[in-house]
Amino acid sequence: MAKTIIGISGVAGAGKDLFFSLLQKHLPVKRFALADSLKNDVRGWCVNRYGIDPTECSRDDKEKIRDFLVFHGTFMRAQTKGRYWIDKLDYEVRRYLNSWENIPVITDIRYQEHPEDEVTWIKKELKGVIVHVSQYQLKDDKRVWKCPVNSEEQRQDPILKNHADFSVEWEKIKCDNPLESEYLNKEVEKFATWYHEKTDNK
């Protein structure tokens, strides 16, 4: 099978990490995240000042420092026209693409506001694909979509969805183990089938 990098986009809480976890059942993938470098950058400050380790914390604790993480991330992006976090990850991702190792998957594609931003990096520079994940709940038989958590997401998510090669729109379900959900697995299997067809035809 030809190897094509995958980027995952979508608002916080829509299930990007869950999508990756489920995808492991269908494709030989390796996780990468732009935010991993960000969290490592501010880890010392957050532990010393807030008592929270951003590299290893609960979702509730992450929400407490989310605004700080967004500030630092966007500040460094602004200094480099969107390239700061990309350039930290680019070499390792390319090494995987040029080896016999697993397919690299970037689980947090969040921006396309500069000419050489994250979408451009995945689709143009690395010749990859982007899948956009949306989540909804049914209320009175109507879909109520997961909302962006801040103005950055509200501004960028429609752009990211427009650039996506494949869209996943799944319902939030209650279950003890989402990884065993037949419904969720089928939704991810649709993407895996599409990916196989696309890469086989390259």
mmCIF file of C-alpha atoms in Angstrom:
data_model
loop_
_atom_site.group_PDB
_atom_site.id
_atom_site.type_symbol
_atom_site.label_atom_id
_atom_site.label_comp_id
_atom_site.label_asym_id
_atom_site.label_seq_id
_atom_site.Cartn_x
_atom_site.Cartn_y
_atom_site.Cartn_z
ATOM 1 C CA MET A 1 0.000 0.000 0.000
ATOM 2 C CA ALA A 2 1.274 3.459 -0.887
ATOM 3 C CA LYS A 3 1.820 5.663 2.165
ATOM 4 C CA THR A 4 0.078 9.032 2.368
ATOM 5 C CA ILE A 5 0.197 11.208 5.483
ATOM 6 C CA ILE A 6 -3.113 11.937 7.211
ATOM 7 C CA GLY A 7 -4.073 15.125 9.052
ATOM 8 C CA ILE A 8 -7.080 15.225 11.391
ATOM 9 C CA SER A 9 -8.995 18.454 11.979
ATOM 10 C CA GLY A 10 -12.067 19.371 14.017
ATOM 11 C CA VAL A 11 -13.003 21.333 17.122
ATOM 12 C CA ALA A 12 -11.876 20.314 20.609
ATOM 13 C CA GLY A 13 -13.913 17.411 21.921
ATOM 14 C CA ALA A 14 -15.183 16.299 18.515
ATOM 15 C CA GLY A 15 -13.205 13.068 18.725
ATOM 16 C CA LYS A 16 -9.927 13.583 16.842
ATOM 17 C CA ASP A 17 -7.925 11.409 19.239
ATOM 18 C CA LEU A 18 -10.720 8.849 19.355
ATOM 19 C CA PHE A 19 -10.735 8.760 15.566
ATOM 20 C CA PHE A 20 -7.005 8.012 15.581
ATOM 21 C CA SER A 21 -7.399 5.280 18.225
ATOM 22 C CA LEU A 22 -10.083 3.597 16.141
ATOM 23 C CA LEU A 23 -8.068 4.058 12.959
ATOM 24 C CA GLN A 24 -5.308 1.892 14.419
ATOM 25 C CA LYS A 25 -7.595 -1.090 13.916
ATOM 26 C CA HIS A 26 -7.734 -0.474 10.177
ATOM 27 C CA LEU A 27 -4.384 1.051 9.172
ATOM 28 C CA PRO A 28 -0.777 0.805 10.419
ATOM 29 C CA VAL A 29 -0.554 4.345 11.798
ATOM 30 C CA LYS A 30 1.776 6.389 13.989
ATOM 31 C CA ARG A 31 0.524 9.386 15.992
ATOM 32 C CA PHE A 32 2.097 12.822 15.785
ATOM 33 C CA ALA A 33 0.729 16.100 17.171
ATOM 34 C CA LEU A 34 1.808 19.683 16.661
ATOM 35 C CA ALA A 35 0.652 20.477 20.204
ATOM 36 C CA ASP A 36 3.110 18.007 21.751
ATOM 37 C CA SER A 37 5.961 20.482 21.182
ATOM 38 C CA LEU A 38 3.818 23.314 22.521
ATOM 39 C CA LYS A 39 3.065 21.411 25.721
ATOM 40 C CA ASN A 40 6.737 20.565 26.185
ATOM 41 C CA ASP A 41 7.653 24.231 25.670
ATOM 42 C CA VAL A 42 5.431 25.412 28.537
ATOM 43 C CA ARG A 43 5.584 22.325 30.770
ATOM 44 C CA GLY A 44 8.006 23.817 33.323
ATOM 45 C CA TRP A 45 5.997 27.022 33.680
ATOM 46 C CA CYS A 46 2.659 25.235 34.016
ATOM 47 C CA VAL A 47 3.950 22.748 36.599
ATOM 48 C CA ASN A 48 5.662 25.443 38.681
ATOM 49 C CA ARG A 49 2.912 28.065 38.477
ATOM 50 C CA TYR A 50 -0.283 26.056 38.127
ATOM 51 C CA GLY A 51 0.601 22.575 39.345
ATOM 52 C CA ILE A 52 -0.571 21.146 36.007
ATOM 53 C CA ASP A 53 1.579 19.103 33.630
ATOM 54 C CA PRO A 54 0.143 19.819 30.144
ATOM 55 C CA THR A 55 1.831 16.724 28.714
ATOM 56 C CA GLU A 56 -0.002 14.448 31.145
ATOM 57 C CA CYS A 57 -3.198 15.872 32.607
ATOM 58 C CA SER A 58 -6.952 15.324 32.709
ATOM 59 C CA ARG A 59 -9.329 17.041 30.279
ATOM 60 C CA ASP A 60 -10.581 19.199 33.172
ATOM 61 C CA ASP A 61 -7.048 20.402 33.990
ATOM 62 C CA LYS A 62 -6.362 20.998 30.311
ATOM 63 C CA GLU A 63 -9.423 23.255 30.155
ATOM 64 C CA LYS A 64 -7.975 25.316 33.019
ATOM 65 C CA ILE A 65 -4.826 26.129 31.028
ATOM 66 C CA ARG A 66 -6.318 26.045 27.510
ATOM 67 C CA ASP A 67 -6.299 29.844 27.115
ATOM 68 C CA PHE A 68 -2.624 29.959 28.101
ATOM 69 C CA LEU A 69 -1.741 27.187 25.647
ATOM 70 C CA VAL A 70 -3.655 28.953 22.871
ATOM 71 C CA PHE A 71 -1.899 32.243 23.663
ATOM 72 C CA HIS A 72 1.589 30.722 23.543
ATOM 73 C CA GLY A 73 0.803 28.669 20.457
ATOM 74 C CA THR A 74 -0.658 31.561 18.473
ATOM 75 C CA PHE A 75 2.081 33.968 19.616
ATOM 76 C CA MET A 76 4.809 31.701 18.249
ATOM 77 C CA ARG A 77 2.778 31.125 15.066
ATOM 78 C CA ALA A 78 2.457 34.868 14.533
ATOM 79 C CA GLN A 79 6.245 35.320 14.717
ATOM 80 C CA THR A 80 6.795 32.732 11.970
ATOM 81 C CA LYS A 81 3.723 33.090 9.716
ATOM 82 C CA GLY A 82 2.366 29.807 11.015
ATOM 83 C CA ARG A 83 5.543 27.735 10.673
ATOM 84 C CA TYR A 84 6.916 27.488 14.223
ATOM 85 C CA TRP A 85 5.219 24.234 15.302
ATOM 86 C CA ILE A 86 5.271 22.787 11.787
ATOM 87 C CA ASP A 87 9.029 23.191 11.509
ATOM 88 C CA LYS A 88 9.541 21.447 14.852
ATOM 89 C CA LEU A 89 7.752 18.345 13.551
ATOM 90 C CA ASP A 90 8.501 18.349 9.834
ATOM 91 C CA TYR A 91 11.780 16.387 9.857
ATOM 92 C CA GLU A 92 10.468 13.493 11.933
ATOM 93 C CA VAL A 93 7.290 13.222 9.874
ATOM 94 C CA ARG A 94 9.243 13.169 6.611
ATOM 95 C CA ARG A 95 11.513 10.464 8.022
ATOM 96 C CA TYR A 96 8.469 8.265 8.590
ATOM 97 C CA LEU A 97 7.105 8.985 5.140
ATOM 98 C CA ASN A 98 10.398 7.927 3.580
ATOM 99 C CA SER A 99 10.703 4.689 5.563
ATOM 100 C CA TRP A 100 8.875 1.378 5.781
ATOM 101 C CA GLU A 101 7.399 2.427 9.111
ATOM 102 C CA ASN A 102 3.763 3.241 9.827
ATOM 103 C CA ILE A 103 1.651 5.954 8.217
ATOM 104 C CA PRO A 104 2.130 9.260 10.065
ATOM 105 C CA VAL A 105 -1.073 10.841 11.318
ATOM 106 C CA ILE A 106 -1.110 14.430 12.616
ATOM 107 C CA THR A 107 -4.000 14.502 15.074
ATOM 108 C CA ASP A 108 -4.368 18.272 15.507
ATOM 109 C CA ILE A 109 -4.542 20.268 12.285
ATOM 110 C CA ARG A 110 -6.033 23.573 13.446
ATOM 111 C CA TYR A 111 -4.981 26.416 11.135
ATOM 112 C CA GLN A 112 -4.958 27.707 7.595
ATOM 113 C CA GLU A 113 -4.492 31.462 7.753
ATOM 114 C CA HIS A 114 -1.022 31.893 6.232
ATOM 115 C CA PRO A 115 0.127 30.829 2.741
ATOM 116 C CA GLU A 116 2.328 28.035 4.151
ATOM 117 C CA ASP A 117 0.182 27.009 7.091
ATOM 118 C CA GLU A 118 -0.853 23.583 8.412
ATOM 119 C CA VAL A 119 -3.241 22.609 5.612
ATOM 120 C CA THR A 120 -0.692 23.648 2.995
ATOM 121 C CA TRP A 121 1.963 21.655 4.832
ATOM 122 C CA ILE A 122 -0.123 18.457 4.814
ATOM 123 C CA LYS A 123 -1.735 18.701 1.386
ATOM 124 C CA LYS A 124 0.805 20.527 -0.773
ATOM 125 C CA GLU A 125 4.221 19.951 0.793
ATOM 126 C CA LEU A 126 3.681 16.385 2.029
ATOM 127 C CA LYS A 127 1.041 15.384 -0.568
ATOM 128 C CA GLY A 128 -1.272 14.147 2.177
ATOM 129 C CA VAL A 129 -4.973 14.153 2.970
ATOM 130 C CA ILE A 130 -7.063 15.789 5.675
ATOM 131 C CA VAL A 131 -10.069 14.275 7.411
ATOM 132 C CA HIS A 132 -12.395 16.598 9.327
ATOM 133 C CA VAL A 133 -14.235 15.234 12.379
ATOM 134 C CA SER A 134 -17.530 16.731 13.615
ATOM 135 C CA GLN A 135 -19.649 15.511 16.491
ATOM 136 C CA TYR A 136 -23.337 16.074 17.216
ATOM 137 C CA GLN A 137 -26.034 15.128 19.686
ATOM 138 C CA LEU A 138 -29.635 14.461 18.740
ATOM 139 C CA LYS A 139 -32.122 16.726 20.502
ATOM 140 C CA ASP A 140 -35.748 16.596 19.385
ATOM 141 C CA ASP A 141 -34.552 14.699 16.300
ATOM 142 C CA LYS A 142 -32.255 17.581 15.327
ATOM 143 C CA ARG A 143 -28.478 17.539 15.175
ATOM 144 C CA VAL A 144 -26.822 19.877 17.668
ATOM 145 C CA TRP A 145 -23.166 20.175 16.727
ATOM 146 C CA LYS A 146 -20.214 20.351 19.096
ATOM 147 C CA CYS A 147 -19.325 24.042 19.338
ATOM 148 C CA PRO A 148 -15.854 25.587 19.068
ATOM 149 C CA VAL A 149 -14.294 26.226 22.484
ATOM 150 C CA ASN A 150 -12.844 29.623 21.603
ATOM 151 C CA SER A 151 -12.745 32.321 18.924
ATOM 152 C CA GLU A 152 -9.716 30.729 17.251
ATOM 153 C CA GLU A 153 -11.627 27.503 16.621
ATOM 154 C CA GLN A 154 -14.759 29.382 15.594
ATOM 155 C CA ARG A 155 -12.771 31.268 12.984
ATOM 156 C CA GLN A 156 -10.689 28.385 11.673
ATOM 157 C CA ASP A 157 -12.965 25.325 11.769
ATOM 158 C CA PRO A 158 -15.136 26.274 8.743
ATOM 159 C CA ILE A 159 -11.943 26.863 6.748
ATOM 160 C CA LEU A 160 -10.520 23.499 7.780
ATOM 161 C CA LYS A 161 -13.741 21.688 6.953
ATOM 162 C CA ASN A 162 -13.750 23.312 3.523
ATOM 163 C CA HIS A 163 -10.211 22.028 2.883
ATOM 164 C CA ALA A 164 -10.931 18.480 4.093
ATOM 165 C CA ASP A 165 -10.657 15.559 1.673
ATOM 166 C CA PHE A 166 -12.972 13.432 3.814
ATOM 167 C CA SER A 167 -15.553 14.376 6.464
ATOM 168 C CA VAL A 168 -16.672 12.313 9.437
ATOM 169 C CA GLU A 169 -19.898 13.427 11.118
ATOM 170 C CA TRP A 170 -20.692 11.158 14.024
ATOM 171 C CA GLU A 171 -23.133 11.155 16.890
ATOM 172 C CA LYS A 172 -21.959 11.399 20.477
ATOM 173 C CA ILE A 173 -22.913 8.118 22.067
ATOM 174 C CA LYS A 174 -22.874 6.802 25.606
ATOM 175 C CA CYS A 175 -20.909 3.596 26.017
ATOM 176 C CA ASP A 176 -18.412 2.132 28.455
ATOM 177 C CA ASN A 177 -15.741 1.608 25.802
ATOM 178 C CA PRO A 178 -15.984 3.756 22.646
ATOM 179 C CA LEU A 179 -13.241 1.670 21.018
ATOM 180 C CA GLU A 180 -15.605 -1.286 20.983
ATOM 181 C CA SER A 181 -18.558 0.664 19.563
ATOM 182 C CA GLU A 182 -19.784 -0.935 16.340
ATOM 183 C CA TYR A 183 -21.200 2.414 15.205
ATOM 184 C CA LEU A 184 -17.975 4.377 15.724
ATOM 185 C CA ASN A 185 -15.853 1.633 14.170
ATOM 186 C CA LYS A 186 -18.020 1.615 11.057
ATOM 187 C CA GLU A 187 -17.629 5.376 10.679
ATOM 188 C CA VAL A 188 -13.837 5.067 10.800
ATOM 189 C CA GLU A 189 -13.908 2.040 8.508
ATOM 190 C CA LYS A 190 -15.539 4.241 5.844
ATOM 191 C CA PHE A 191 -12.504 6.508 5.912
ATOM 192 C CA ALA A 192 -10.067 3.562 5.889
ATOM 193 C CA THR A 193 -11.798 2.151 2.791
ATOM 194 C CA TRP A 194 -11.633 5.547 1.086
ATOM 195 C CA TYR A 195 -7.954 5.892 2.042
ATOM 196 C CA HIS A 196 -7.082 2.464 0.618
ATOM 197 C CA GLU A 197 -8.823 3.285 -2.654
ATOM 198 C CA LYS A 198 -7.127 6.645 -2.926
ATOM 199 C CA THR A 199 -3.611 5.395 -2.145
ATOM 200 C CA ASP A 200 -3.976 2.277 -4.295
ATOM 201 C CA ASN A 201 -4.727 4.533 -7.265
ATOM 202 C CA LYS A 202 -1.687 6.770 -6.771
#
